[in-house]
């Protein structure tokens, strides 16, 4: 199983960026943890961070028929990007939206996600565990889906 992990705007600054909100782990630390989790789950990961909406959109398009699931932390694009939402809808790849912080406990402008309606689910507020749970959730979802297709 092939899973794409996308990190959006400003997540390359993790570790230095508002550590009281986002924690002390760098993006490299998070990617290392996810890579180990993927090995244990027996799935392949491709990981990309970008501060450019268009690069994230193209990565989503490229995932069509190549990847089985998407774990995405869009960063601030969560609250602004109709285009990322439309990209996910257009490839129809099962998606889990994750956030390090609990976006519902924060400023009101963070309470709305353009991505949530095209995702299977959202995990928010558990730091790096949001990503780890998101990866687990997408793998379990896909394994369940594939089993029910075989059984039909
Ligand atoms: C974030 C939450 C967003 O509101 C914020 O813009 C981010 C990070 C999170 O992981 O908690 O950049 O997605």
PDB file of C-alpha atoms and ligand atoms in Angstrom:
ATOM      1  CA  UNK A   1       0.000   0.000   0.000  1.00  0.00           C
ATOM      2  CA  UNK A   2       1.271   3.451  -0.981  1.00  0.00           C
ATOM      3  CA  UNK A   3       0.486   6.428   1.242  1.00  0.00           C
ATOM      4  CA  UNK A   4       1.203  10.087   0.536  1.00  0.00           C
ATOM      5  CA  UNK A   5       1.896  12.415   3.496  1.00  0.00           C
ATOM      6  CA  UNK A   6       1.604  16.124   2.733  1.00  0.00           C
ATOM      7  CA  UNK A   7       2.649  18.958   5.022  1.00  0.00           C
ATOM      8  CA  UNK A   8       1.501  22.441   4.060  1.00  0.00           C
ATOM      9  CA  UNK A   9       2.520  25.987   4.819  1.00  0.00           C
ATOM     10  CA  UNK A  10       5.043  26.793   7.546  1.00  0.00           C
ATOM     11  CA  UNK A  11       5.376  23.217   8.758  1.00  0.00           C
ATOM     12  CA  UNK A  12       9.047  23.251   7.703  1.00  0.00           C
ATOM     13  CA  UNK A  13       9.452  25.631  10.679  1.00  0.00           C
ATOM     14  CA  UNK A  14       8.353  23.068  13.271  1.00  0.00           C
ATOM     15  CA  UNK A  15      10.620  22.911  16.293  1.00  0.00           C
ATOM     16  CA  UNK A  16      11.290  26.664  16.068  1.00  0.00           C
ATOM     17  CA  UNK A  17       7.741  27.753  15.354  1.00  0.00           C
ATOM     18  CA  UNK A  18       5.562  28.531  18.415  1.00  0.00           C
ATOM     19  CA  UNK A  19       6.750  25.408  20.280  1.00  0.00           C
ATOM     20  CA  UNK A  20       4.189  26.004  23.038  1.00  0.00           C
ATOM     21  CA  UNK A  21       1.498  25.279  20.408  1.00  0.00           C
ATOM     22  CA  UNK A  22       3.173  22.909  17.966  1.00  0.00           C
ATOM     23  CA  UNK A  23       5.731  21.151  20.180  1.00  0.00           C
ATOM     24  CA  UNK A  24       9.480  20.806  19.951  1.00  0.00           C
ATOM     25  CA  UNK A  25       9.774  18.160  17.262  1.00  0.00           C
ATOM     26  CA  UNK A  26      11.125  19.258  13.889  1.00  0.00           C
ATOM     27  CA  UNK A  27       9.494  18.190  10.638  1.00  0.00           C
ATOM     28  CA  UNK A  28      12.401  15.770  10.116  1.00  0.00           C
ATOM     29  CA  UNK A  29      11.668  14.201  13.540  1.00  0.00           C
ATOM     30  CA  UNK A  30       8.007  13.771  12.613  1.00  0.00           C
ATOM     31  CA  UNK A  31       8.878  12.288   9.221  1.00  0.00           C
ATOM     32  CA  UNK A  32      11.296   9.848  10.868  1.00  0.00           C
ATOM     33  CA  UNK A  33       8.604   8.672  13.305  1.00  0.00           C
ATOM     34  CA  UNK A  34       6.108   8.253  10.450  1.00  0.00           C
ATOM     35  CA  UNK A  35       8.641   6.344   8.363  1.00  0.00           C
ATOM     36  CA  UNK A  36       9.174   3.894  11.243  1.00  0.00           C
ATOM     37  CA  UNK A  37       5.411   3.551  11.775  1.00  0.00           C
ATOM     38  CA  UNK A  38       4.957   2.878   8.055  1.00  0.00           C
ATOM     39  CA  UNK A  39       7.563   0.119   8.176  1.00  0.00           C
ATOM     40  CA  UNK A  40       5.804  -1.489  11.130  1.00  0.00           C
ATOM     41  CA  UNK A  41       2.466  -1.241   9.283  1.00  0.00           C
ATOM     42  CA  UNK A  42       4.026  -2.643   6.099  1.00  0.00           C
ATOM     43  CA  UNK A  43       3.179   0.326   3.869  1.00  0.00           C
ATOM     44  CA  UNK A  44       5.267   2.700   1.708  1.00  0.00           C
ATOM     45  CA  UNK A  45       5.321   6.409   2.404  1.00  0.00           C
ATOM     46  CA  UNK A  46       6.050   9.361   0.198  1.00  0.00           C
ATOM     47  CA  UNK A  47       6.397  12.604   2.158  1.00  0.00           C
ATOM     48  CA  UNK A  48       6.367  16.175   0.863  1.00  0.00           C
ATOM     49  CA  UNK A  49       6.247  19.589   2.537  1.00  0.00           C
ATOM     50  CA  UNK A  50       5.538  22.754   0.586  1.00  0.00           C
ATOM     51  CA  UNK A  51       4.678  26.350   1.310  1.00  0.00           C
ATOM     52  CA  UNK A  52       3.136  26.595  -2.165  1.00  0.00           C
ATOM     53  CA  UNK A  53      -0.479  25.637  -2.684  1.00  0.00           C
ATOM     54  CA  UNK A  54       0.133  24.701  -6.349  1.00  0.00           C
ATOM     55  CA  UNK A  55       2.887  22.226  -5.458  1.00  0.00           C
ATOM     56  CA  UNK A  56       0.590  20.495  -2.971  1.00  0.00           C
ATOM     57  CA  UNK A  57      -2.188  20.422  -5.588  1.00  0.00           C
ATOM     58  CA  UNK A  58       0.130  18.856  -8.163  1.00  0.00           C
ATOM     59  CA  UNK A  59       1.296  16.240  -5.654  1.00  0.00           C
ATOM     60  CA  UNK A  60      -2.363  15.345  -5.064  1.00  0.00           C
ATOM     61  CA  UNK A  61      -3.017  15.077  -8.827  1.00  0.00           C
ATOM     62  CA  UNK A  62       0.082  12.893  -9.234  1.00  0.00           C
ATOM     63  CA  UNK A  63      -1.205  10.587  -6.501  1.00  0.00           C
ATOM     64  CA  UNK A  64      -4.136   9.568  -8.705  1.00  0.00           C
ATOM     65  CA  UNK A  65      -3.837   5.826  -9.418  1.00  0.00           C
ATOM     66  CA  UNK A  66      -0.414   5.778  -7.710  1.00  0.00           C
ATOM     67  CA  UNK A  67      -1.267   6.152  -4.042  1.00  0.00           C
ATOM     68  CA  UNK A  68      -3.963   4.510  -1.963  1.00  0.00           C
ATOM     69  CA  UNK A  69      -4.341   7.113   0.732  1.00  0.00           C
ATOM     70  CA  UNK A  70      -3.456  10.641   1.742  1.00  0.00           C
ATOM     71  CA  UNK A  71      -2.572  12.020   5.185  1.00  0.00           C
ATOM     72  CA  UNK A  72      -2.521  15.805   4.984  1.00  0.00           C
ATOM     73  CA  UNK A  73      -1.788  18.626   7.381  1.00  0.00           C
ATOM     74  CA  UNK A  74      -2.505  21.586   5.107  1.00  0.00           C
ATOM     75  CA  UNK A  75      -1.383  24.115   7.759  1.00  0.00           C
ATOM     76  CA  UNK A  76      -3.074  27.474   7.191  1.00  0.00           C
ATOM     77  CA  UNK A  77      -4.315  26.279   3.760  1.00  0.00           C
ATOM     78  CA  UNK A  78      -6.874  24.303   5.789  1.00  0.00           C
ATOM     79  CA  UNK A  79      -8.765  27.506   6.390  1.00  0.00           C
ATOM     80  CA  UNK A  80      -8.328  29.133   2.974  1.00  0.00           C
ATOM     81  CA  UNK A  81      -7.907  26.628   0.179  1.00  0.00           C
ATOM     82  CA  UNK A  82     -10.863  25.697  -1.965  1.00  0.00           C
ATOM     83  CA  UNK A  83      -8.236  24.605  -4.525  1.00  0.00           C
ATOM     84  CA  UNK A  84      -6.690  21.902  -2.281  1.00  0.00           C
ATOM     85  CA  UNK A  85     -10.148  20.710  -1.359  1.00  0.00           C
ATOM     86  CA  UNK A  86     -11.088  20.464  -5.060  1.00  0.00           C
ATOM     87  CA  UNK A  87      -7.842  18.603  -5.827  1.00  0.00           C
ATOM     88  CA  UNK A  88      -8.659  15.967  -3.191  1.00  0.00           C
ATOM     89  CA  UNK A  89     -12.221  15.682  -4.499  1.00  0.00           C
ATOM     90  CA  UNK A  90     -10.965  15.327  -8.073  1.00  0.00           C
ATOM     91  CA  UNK A  91      -8.632  12.383  -7.385  1.00  0.00           C
ATOM     92  CA  UNK A  92     -11.009  10.795  -4.895  1.00  0.00           C
ATOM     93  CA  UNK A  93      -8.197   9.323  -2.787  1.00  0.00           C
ATOM     94  CA  UNK A  94      -9.186   8.437   0.810  1.00  0.00           C
ATOM     95  CA  UNK A  95      -7.855  11.283   2.925  1.00  0.00           C
ATOM     96  CA  UNK A  96      -7.300  11.949   6.614  1.00  0.00           C
ATOM     97  CA  UNK A  97      -6.802  15.565   7.696  1.00  0.00           C
ATOM     98  CA  UNK A  98      -4.479  16.017  10.659  1.00  0.00           C
ATOM     99  CA  UNK A  99      -3.458  18.928  12.870  1.00  0.00           C
ATOM    100  CA  UNK A 100      -0.867  19.087  15.611  1.00  0.00           C
ATOM    101  CA  UNK A 101      -2.938  21.579  17.596  1.00  0.00           C
ATOM    102  CA  UNK A 102      -6.639  21.405  18.407  1.00  0.00           C
ATOM    103  CA  UNK A 103      -7.897  23.909  15.838  1.00  0.00           C
ATOM    104  CA  UNK A 104     -11.290  24.169  17.605  1.00  0.00           C
ATOM    105  CA  UNK A 105      -9.677  25.406  20.822  1.00  0.00           C
ATOM    106  CA  UNK A 106      -7.919  28.247  19.024  1.00  0.00           C
ATOM    107  CA  UNK A 107      -8.881  31.436  17.138  1.00  0.00           C
ATOM    108  CA  UNK A 108     -12.247  31.369  15.433  1.00  0.00           C
ATOM    109  CA  UNK A 109     -10.724  31.615  11.920  1.00  0.00           C
ATOM    110  CA  UNK A 110      -9.155  28.189  12.520  1.00  0.00           C
ATOM    111  CA  UNK A 111     -12.486  26.537  13.284  1.00  0.00           C
ATOM    112  CA  UNK A 112     -13.444  26.166   9.650  1.00  0.00           C
ATOM    113  CA  UNK A 113     -11.744  23.607   7.416  1.00  0.00           C
ATOM    114  CA  UNK A 114     -12.278  23.542   3.658  1.00  0.00           C
ATOM    115  CA  UNK A 115     -10.672  20.093   3.652  1.00  0.00           C
ATOM    116  CA  UNK A 116     -12.864  18.312   6.227  1.00  0.00           C
ATOM    117  CA  UNK A 117     -15.871  17.750   3.889  1.00  0.00           C
ATOM    118  CA  UNK A 118     -13.694  15.812   1.418  1.00  0.00           C
ATOM    119  CA  UNK A 119     -11.815  13.813   4.078  1.00  0.00           C
ATOM    120  CA  UNK A 120     -12.865  10.553   5.684  1.00  0.00           C
ATOM    121  CA  UNK A 121     -12.037  12.108   9.019  1.00  0.00           C
ATOM    122  CA  UNK A 122      -9.946  14.575  10.916  1.00  0.00           C
ATOM    123  CA  UNK A 123      -7.550  14.204  13.863  1.00  0.00           C
ATOM    124  CA  UNK A 124      -6.664  17.404  15.665  1.00  0.00           C
ATOM    125  CA  UNK A 125      -4.848  18.233  18.879  1.00  0.00           C
ATOM    126  CA  UNK A 126      -2.526  15.300  19.581  1.00  0.00           C
ATOM    127  CA  UNK A 127       0.784  16.702  18.344  1.00  0.00           C
ATOM    128  CA  UNK A 128       2.813  14.141  16.401  1.00  0.00           C
ATOM    129  CA  UNK A 129       0.271  11.503  17.438  1.00  0.00           C
ATOM    130  CA  UNK A 130      -2.287  13.216  15.161  1.00  0.00           C
ATOM    131  CA  UNK A 131      -0.112  12.180  12.216  1.00  0.00           C
ATOM    132  CA  UNK A 132       0.550   8.701  13.640  1.00  0.00           C
ATOM    133  CA  UNK A 133      -3.143   8.099  14.287  1.00  0.00           C
ATOM    134  CA  UNK A 134      -3.956   9.518  10.860  1.00  0.00           C
ATOM    135  CA  UNK A 135      -1.569   7.088   9.181  1.00  0.00           C
ATOM    136  CA  UNK A 136      -2.984   4.186  11.145  1.00  0.00           C
ATOM    137  CA  UNK A 137      -6.551   5.262  10.341  1.00  0.00           C
ATOM    138  CA  UNK A 138      -5.991   5.478   6.590  1.00  0.00           C
ATOM    139  CA  UNK A 139      -4.196   2.104   6.461  1.00  0.00           C
ATOM    140  CA  UNK A 140      -6.947   0.406   8.474  1.00  0.00           C
ATOM    141  CA  UNK A 141      -9.627   2.073   6.345  1.00  0.00           C
ATOM    142  CA  UNK A 142      -8.001   0.889   3.117  1.00  0.00           C
ATOM    143  CA  UNK A 143      -7.407  -2.658   4.395  1.00  0.00           C
ATOM    144  CA  UNK A 144     -11.068  -2.874   5.427  1.00  0.00           C
ATOM    145  CA  UNK A 145     -12.203  -1.497   2.069  1.00  0.00           C
ATOM    146  CA  UNK A 146      -9.991  -3.906   0.109  1.00  0.00           C
ATOM    147  CA  UNK A 147     -11.226  -6.870   2.168  1.00  0.00           C
ATOM    148  CA  UNK A 148     -14.865  -6.010   1.482  1.00  0.00           C
ATOM    149  CA  UNK A 149     -14.124  -5.640  -2.263  1.00  0.00           C
ATOM    150  CA  UNK A 150     -12.522  -9.117  -2.299  1.00  0.00           C
ATOM    151  CA  UNK A 151     -15.497 -10.563  -0.411  1.00  0.00           C
ATOM    152  CA  UNK A 152     -18.019  -9.234  -2.946  1.00  0.00           C
TER     153      UNK A 152
HETATM  154  C1  LIG B   1      -2.051  23.476  11.992  1.00  0.00           C
HETATM  155  C2  LIG B   1      -3.193  24.393  12.458  1.00  0.00           C
HETATM  156  C3  LIG B   1      -3.401  25.543  11.474  1.00  0.00           C
HETATM  157  O1  LIG B   1      -4.431  26.393  11.942  1.00  0.00           O
HETATM  158  C4  LIG B   1      -2.127  26.368  11.352  1.00  0.00           C
HETATM  159  O2  LIG B   1      -2.301  27.373  10.390  1.00  0.00           O
HETATM  160  C5  LIG B   1      -0.941  25.518  11.050  1.00  0.00           C
HETATM  161  C6  LIG B   1      -0.779  24.245  11.736  1.00  0.00           C
HETATM  162  C7  LIG B   1      -1.738  22.381  13.033  1.00  0.00           C
HETATM  163  O3  LIG B   1      -1.086  21.412  12.670  1.00  0.00           O
HETATM  164  O4  LIG B   1      -2.118  22.510  14.204  1.00  0.00           O
HETATM  165  O5  LIG B   1      -0.060  25.917  10.287  1.00  0.00           O
HETATM  166  O6  LIG B   1      -2.462  22.832  10.791  1.00  0.00           O
END
